Phi, psi and omega in degrees: 000127181292157178297170187295318183258028181286137176233121182294145180297140181090355179276194185299136181279157180224164176073216183296329180296333178272335183269334185233158181216145179284165183293322180297316179291328179293319178294323177290324179294321180273348180059049178228164175282170181293322179294319178294322178296318178297317180297318178298316181296321180293314183291325181272349180077035180257130184237157177297152179245161178242098179289159179297322179235115180276099192286347178241017175109162182280345184273004181262155174257128187248146175233155177288134180296331179293319178295319180294324177295322176297320180295327181296333180256016182279125178298333180294333180298318180294323179292323177293326176294318177297320180295321179293320178295323179293321178295326176295322178295319178297316180297319180293321179295321177293323179295327178274003179061034176262086186292324181296314179295320180296316179295321179295320179290323179294325178288341181251029181297131179297142179237165179212160179240152181252017183298316182293324179294324178298317180292326178292315184282333182231087182297327180240161181292329179294324177298321178293322179294324180294333184256027187264354184296305181294326180299310181294321179297316180294317181294318179293328178295311181289335178292337181267357181284154180290132179269090183236132177292143179092353177279178182286345181247131180291147182293323182294330177292319179293318178295322178294319178296321179294321178295316181295319180294321178293322178296319178296314180295325178295321178292316179298321179292321181292317183272359179054048183265356181288135184241318185222150173219151179204133178265123179232181179292324181290325184164208181248123178270138175233148172225125180237157178241111182239116179053043177082359181253130178273123183241124182241132178217166185237132176244136180290161177291155181282071178235167179288121181267144180239131179278124182258165178270358182279348186254135175275097184288340178295319178294315182294324179291330175292316174299317181297323179300319178287320183291327177298315179294318181297313182292329176296317177295318181295315178298320178299315181293318182291321179293322177293331180292336177254015173064048176233135181290151181222143004266159172284167181250138182261121178266120181299326180292321177291325179296318177293328180290322185272352180057245184278353185269179183290129176241021180270145172211172190259131172261089185238124180289327178234177179294153181284355183264005180284165179284157180300321181295320178294322179298319181294315182295317181292323179296320179295318178294323179291326177297320177296317179297318180297318180295321178295318180295322179295319181292324184281312188265332181072026181283149179296151183293320180295321178294323179295316178298320182295320179294320178294323180294318178294328178289324183280327180249098184295328180243130178282074184265123175299144185082024182294330178296317177298318182295321180291319178296326181289330180284341181291139183281137177216136182293123180265013181289328183270006183285135181277175183293326181296318179293324179295320177298316180292327183288330186253009183295309180254028183293140179062024177245137178252135180239146174233131184256126174285167188286346183268357182263158177290097189293318186296317180293316182291325177297317179297314185288313184294318178293328179292339181249023168090008181268170177245132189237148171217169184206177180281136178134181182278153176074018181279155181297321178209162184273170180291337182277003180296129183283346181276358180291125181267322183225136173243123183271116182229161180215037176221149189291328185246144178238141181292316181218131181247138176259131183285345184272004182223163177262137175256110186234163177275160183299333181298332180301321180296315181294319180291323177296320180295317181289326180275344181063024175220163175277107182285155176300135184275358184294322183284349183247021181291161183293136179089350180262154174282117185289164177297165179298138180275104186274142181279129176283352180272359180255129177269107184295324180293320178291326178286338179087007180216131179243121179297161183295320181290331176295322177295322177297318180295323178296319177296320178294323177295317178296321178295320180291323180290323180277353182058034179256112179258140179296143179289149181293145176061030177231134175256187185294327181291323178295320180291330182283332184253110181295335182296325178295324179291327177293317182295325180277354180079019181283320180221161180276180186289326180297314178295325179293321178295318177298318179295322178293322177296315178298322180294320178295321178297318179295322179294319178296316178297321180293321178295318178297320180295316180294323178296315179296325179293320177296319179295323179292321179292327179282349176101007181278125182280168181292323179295322178294326178294318178296319180294325177296321179295319179296320181293324178292325179289316183276322180078008183261334186249029185290318183291327182294321181290333177291326182279345182289144178255119182268128180277126180299147180291325181297323178295317179297321180294320179295322178295320178295321179295320179295321179292324179291328179294330181296330183267001179274153171283170182296322181294315180291325178295319177295321178294320178296320179293324177295322177295318179297319179296319179297318178295322179293320177297321179296319178296319178297320179296319178296321179297320178296318180295318178295322179293320176297319179297320180294318179294320179295320178293322180293318180292326180291320180287325180283000000 
């Protein structure tokens, strides 16, 4: 008689073998090729799993059997099979040199949509916003690639990515949702806050990109196919939230005119501030008019659209999409304080961009923080000779003609002002000078334990700006610290000087008390021992007893407590605790090295 839990060989599997399946067996189970399987997994969001026990070896890739079962019932799988069979027919027709049949089959290629997959993977709009970081980075990457026929990437895909990225930037600029920027070797990092979600993405520098053979573009194009659909849905939802019609129309002539800048504009029959019901009625009447005009005149549809666009936009101004979004009315009652600060940072300031600076990035940032921008070329909002220009962004040592009414600063000044949320002094960013260090807003200096010198300067400027306290002219820090100097100069009277001197003495006493207590704490003297010392000094009777007492350092007690706590930890938790300690020690060592470098630099500068 077999045992109770006996299972005959070849019968139903149990444990990890029943829950997981290898990739090779999954492709055989679904009857698809490896490329089709990869595409399905990318589009459906299915990733490999790591089972506790790898029953077929460590060199295998495992998937959850539940996920593979879902893929077996996926309608997209059948469409991919039809597409593959159709491609075989095209290949066979080309091999037989039947060009007519091959062209006919290519024109009837089966297509599919990913709308349902977007809704499955992101049930709510907030879920889509949370997963938008990689999407924006990928779309901006392909938008910067060269659009050349015959390459591995289709030109229409690159143009579509550029259109989607410009639409996203136009919305961020209109709603003033940009929060942080940082220039790195990889590119420019941006962080925006949309509906309470922080979205961070990376855009490459405006340089000539070269396609290498080290990258598998088939995998990246599959991701891009999904991300294009996702970003299109997100842009549609965001544009409707500010009562602007979507999608805008891209004019090739305006795109060529604006070069690297925005060449998007809106094909809107009526204003964007109308009600939805009015928009529908007016759109229906305009459709009837358009159809009548087509029947009467026989004009091409593209020419008709172009004529209407020229009629609606009197000036072919690059960045017309941003201008239209800015004109749309949106209730500012629900705007938080952070958005108001970003909206008014560059308010009533005019900027002019020279031709050597990254125009697209600076146009996006300055418009997002309330500034007005222009540049060299046709169709610009204003010329370089405009006297109202406050700042001109340049990146070359010599200028042909300088205007005394404006500041000439380097592009880093714009990024540092955005991160500091104040207008920084332009003296340190003048042309030909080495600018201050470009600090990352994504690093928490307090958590790292080290604050750079320029970060402390920015903090002081921020505090001064918030308190609206501006330094008096021709006064340095020593004059402000000594009230007698202010009396001699006639800045304040004697009563105010006495009050300031009293406040200064109180602050000095509090600071001295704080430093004394800090030294006692570092030496290991407890608060109770301090009280007892005070009592002994007052009475004078227990002075000898306190001298004989041995105070146990606090650090020793803490180490003993940590050692006792480690005894009750499991091996896994103990290893994790030791890894945390090692990480903290490395951070302290790094801070010590930075402080030593700072000390040596200060010594060499003074010497």
